[in-house]
Amino acid sequence: MDAVASSDKELKDLDEESMWDLIESQRHIITSKVRPCHITPFLRQCHVIGETDEEEILFAPHLKHRCMRTGYMLDLLRTRGKKGGVAFLESLGFYNPEIYTLITGKEPTRDCSSILDEKGNLGLIQFLMNEVVKAQKLLGEEKCHKHRLHEKVRSLEEQNQQFKTELKNLKAAEVNLSRMKVDWNRHHDEMIRLKEENYQILMRYTNTLQEKEMSVTRSRELQQQVDNLIMENKKLKVEFDVERKMSSKLREAFKPKQDELLYLKEEIDKLRFRIQELQMNPVTIDILEQDRVEALEDRQDLMKEMNSLRLELDQTERLRSEYLDEKENMLMECATLKIDCDMYKDKISSLQTQVLELQKERDEAYGARDEAQLQIGKMIIDKDLCRQQVIELQDTCCDLNKEMLQLRSNGDRQEKKTTDNVTPQREKPKLKRLQAVNLRTFSCESDDSSSSQSDFYTNLKKTESCESLSSVSSSFVEPPSKESIYRRRTEDAMEESFRPFPPGPPQMKLMSRISLFEFNGDCILDQLEIIGGNATGIFIHKIKPASPANNSGLTSGFQIMMVEYNGREQKKTILEDASLEEAVWTLKQIKGMCCLAIRHKKEAYQTLVENIEKKIVTSGDSFYIRVNVTFDKESGALDGFTVQCNEILHITDTVHRGSSEWKAFRVNPNTMTDMDGGTIPNYYRAQQLLIGMIQNMARQIPSIKKRDRKTSSSQNKLVRIVSTDKSQRNPLWLSFDCGTTNPDKEQDDQPAGNCFTLMPYSLVRPCHPPSLRPVIIAPTRIGKIVLEKLKDLKEYEKCNSECLNNTEYAEKDRKGDILGVKEVQDSICCCYTRKAVETVVAKNVHCLLELGLDCVRQLHQMEIYPIVIIVRLCEKNIKKMKKILQKYGVTEDLLLECSRREETCLDTLPCLYNSIADSWSDLDSLVTSVKAAIKDEQKKIVWIEQAPL
């Protein structure tokens, strides 16, 4: 005892600095092992700290953990001087004797000298009794905890039994699964074998068709040769007949006639007899000589005359022979023409039979296309019905989840009440983060979030005064996640610090810059008039005097941020970014009491009013849409303003001339300036016209089908089928019923269960790429050929593909760097990556991509906006490129099938594309047209469809 007393005396004899030096030398061990909640009652009994100091040590918000609390307690005791140090060492002797020994090097005395000095023996007894009560209380808590643990063990054993039975069931299911896998593998192998056989049959069939085509071509050539030989044979026969006739005529002409020969012989005999008579008489001879001379003279005259006649005869014979030759030539030509005519008649008849066969095949193809269109229409309707059923099942599932959560919460409350009744505890209130108001979370689309927000909103209304809240979105003690931090960074001005407005009417509650006004909203559009739109906000323009809206304190210039009212159920709608049509429709639904969230923006309101008065604008709406259906005079165009499918329009007024009409302007594709304008049907009316147009297309008669078949493939598209899931929210839809309601009718009059999801308009946004855009050409079969021609030019460069194994491909695909796959060989995958495209684009050239149309959306997600060129094909163009296609191993049927398959992807493209008509004649003209189209598209603004929310 003397040693202990001497040791205490030595500690008390130490001065303040020495004592605290001893304590500070072991500060790290003290802060890590001492629990302030154990020693603060002893220190309070020693009067070195007060009750306020104890609460600050235990519950101060800036002291995050126990080490900080212990350090703060040491700093506070050091300000109490030597008395604080002695009391702290004595408390260590009671609760942490090993630390006391470590600091002083001696055993603790546990004499409570500080308490005895302050309160005496009675105070010490009271302190010890309190400690005994606490120990008994802890012992009771431990017993209750032990009882709860026993019950938990029993429940865990029951769960273990259940898990064992489930394990048995799972093993049986695993056995069934393995058997099913074996069956599946067997069927899969059988399917692969059948595919191989089918492929071989198709290959043989293709070879047979090619051989048939070659034999038909060869037979046609041989038939042509036979026809030519027949024609030459007939010509030779005609020439032979003509020559034979001419030779017989000449033979007859050269034969002397028998009568002429006899006549000449008689004349000769007479002349001889006359000469013999004249030679006898000289006088007679003289007379005869004179007669002879005269006769000679006459004979010369006759000879001259005969010569002239002979010349004329020769000339006449020559003309006759010429005419005969011409006649023979004409006869030969006539026979030749007859032969040619017969041959051409045979050719024309064969061509007519072939044309009839082609027409029959064309009619069959058009009939198959019409049947496919009808099936597509039926499939769309069935798809909408299935979506409606899925939505109903989702609603039922949400209701069941709500009921289950409510039952769980009731069970937890009852269990908590029972535990509170068994072991009542008195604890100090912990610091909590107050929940801040975030008006962006109010939405009629989420039932779960709306229920919790409705409770908070109702409680907020019942408060008599508004507190200044911090802009913290979480009420949990745990630190926020990365998603929560990102969400807070993206919050707008509505997440700024809350500062109250000056006091107003009793109906107004203040939340930061947002004011709440509650009044009777029956016929609210008769009480006030609104202007604005999605670009400026919805503002109150005029208020009827002595109306409930006027009595509540509303004035002109207030912006309506949110509307809450009770219809069939309590609903809230955010109108901060809403169009004027949506705001008017929302206010029409109000019946009974309503609450408006208002923000004061006088400058924006005055600017809008000035612009409307100066006729610069007609409303505050401004957004861009892509039209998915053609509106002409026959299909519902308003005021002669015709709109083509895939055209970009700028909407400036959604309540033009009352209702059901939008004010729209065409947009310059290069400068984005407004051009000629007019009115178009609003979203609901356009959707009805689109549905009617599809129904008319499904019921068209055969005559209309034949007329449509004669139209060219380069004709403008009438309808672009774009649909979306009803569970997603379209930016163009109204807030209620996913936009399928009629804005001109009341909500109660709308048909229930409407599930049409066809989109007549798509919301788009402009984009200005800083560099030359990549190029994709479809169909891919013809695109590869064109890209091979373009890659040698200066302004173009072909993108190189990367060969990756399965691990590298999976890693890059997880990061989202894979744009598309070119080919797969064994375990090596050749694909295009984002890095390769960016490397080519950095050279300020067009990157040529051998990708399909299904990769365009993936490129847009990476902010790469390619130029899409669609090449229209026809049989005439394909035949002219037959040799080039054979060089690349592409058949005509394969090219046409590829073109038809990729043409179905055009409706799903999130951007516009350029179509090259089928007027090109060869590959060079096609490449020239593609270059011109790329140059034209590079100058244009890129319009990107905004995905549904």
mmCIF file of N, CA and C in Angstrom, residues 24 32 63 71 229 302 313 326 341 350 402 439 455 543 550 636 658 754 781 799:
data_model
loop_
_atom_site.group_PDB
_atom_site.id
_atom_site.type_symbol
_atom_site.label_atom_id
_atom_site.label_comp_id
_atom_site.label_asym_id
_atom_site.label_seq_id
_atom_site.Cartn_x
_atom_site.Cartn_y
_atom_site.Cartn_z
ATOM 1 N N GLU A 24 1.375 12.401 -23.919
ATOM 2 C CA GLU A 24 1.546 12.646 -25.351
ATOM 3 C C GLU A 24 2.536 11.682 -25.995
ATOM 4 N N SER A 32 -5.808 4.897 -30.526
ATOM 5 C CA SER A 32 -6.216 3.696 -31.249
ATOM 6 C C SER A 32 -6.939 2.692 -30.357
ATOM 7 N N LEU A 63 -16.105 15.014 -36.324
ATOM 8 C CA LEU A 63 -15.285 13.913 -35.826
ATOM 9 C C LEU A 63 -15.804 12.636 -36.454
ATOM 10 N N GLY A 71 -8.628 11.830 -29.797
ATOM 11 C CA GLY A 71 -7.667 12.926 -29.883
ATOM 12 C C GLY A 71 -8.274 14.247 -29.447
ATOM 13 N N LEU A 229 -26.878 -19.668 -142.092
ATOM 14 C CA LEU A 229 -26.586 -20.628 -143.171
ATOM 15 C C LEU A 229 -27.793 -20.860 -144.066
ATOM 16 N N LEU A 302 -28.656 3.191 -198.077
ATOM 17 C CA LEU A 302 -29.333 2.231 -197.188
ATOM 18 C C LEU A 302 -28.407 1.734 -196.072
ATOM 19 N N LEU A 313 -30.417 0.086 -182.541
ATOM 20 C CA LEU A 313 -30.776 -1.233 -182.021
ATOM 21 C C LEU A 313 -29.796 -1.686 -180.915
ATOM 22 N N GLU A 326 -31.178 -5.282 -163.941
ATOM 23 C CA GLU A 326 -31.815 -4.648 -162.775
ATOM 24 C C GLU A 326 -32.983 -5.475 -162.284
ATOM 25 N N CYS A 341 -37.107 -11.524 -143.718
ATOM 26 C CA CYS A 341 -38.391 -11.285 -143.032
ATOM 27 C C CYS A 341 -38.831 -12.548 -142.281
ATOM 28 N N SER A 350 -39.806 -15.875 -130.874
ATOM 29 C CA SER A 350 -39.055 -16.422 -129.739
ATOM 30 C C SER A 350 -38.863 -15.373 -128.649
ATOM 31 N N LYS A 402 -44.915 -3.554 -55.241
ATOM 32 C CA LYS A 402 -45.316 -2.550 -54.252
ATOM 33 C C LYS A 402 -45.970 -3.199 -53.036
ATOM 34 N N LEU A 439 -36.742 18.922 -58.115
ATOM 35 C CA LEU A 439 -37.963 18.893 -58.929
ATOM 36 C C LEU A 439 -37.801 18.061 -60.178
ATOM 37 N N ASP A 455 -45.044 11.359 -50.850
ATOM 38 C CA ASP A 455 -45.073 11.452 -49.387
ATOM 39 C C ASP A 455 -44.266 12.646 -48.912
ATOM 40 N N ILE A 543 -53.858 37.026 -66.581
ATOM 41 C CA ILE A 543 -54.628 36.394 -65.510
ATOM 42 C C ILE A 543 -55.966 37.125 -65.394
ATOM 43 N N ASN A 550 -55.686 34.417 -59.638
ATOM 44 C CA ASN A 550 -55.307 35.777 -59.266
ATOM 45 C C ASN A 550 -55.281 35.942 -57.750
ATOM 46 N N GLY A 636 -53.071 14.129 -96.825
ATOM 47 C CA GLY A 636 -53.345 14.980 -95.670
ATOM 48 C C GLY A 636 -52.472 16.201 -95.535
ATOM 49 N N GLY A 658 -54.618 27.460 -83.281
ATOM 50 C CA GLY A 658 -55.528 26.762 -82.371
ATOM 51 C C GLY A 658 -55.020 25.409 -81.953
ATOM 52 N N ASN A 754 -54.308 1.867 -75.618
ATOM 53 C CA ASN A 754 -53.796 2.170 -76.954
ATOM 54 C C ASN A 754 -52.301 1.871 -77.009
ATOM 55 N N ARG A 781 -21.585 -5.514 -101.320
ATOM 56 C CA ARG A 781 -20.934 -6.222 -102.430
ATOM 57 C C ARG A 781 -20.447 -5.254 -103.499
ATOM 58 N N CYS A 799 -9.488 2.105 -94.623
ATOM 59 C CA CYS A 799 -9.175 1.797 -93.224
ATOM 60 C C CYS A 799 -8.624 0.376 -93.128
#
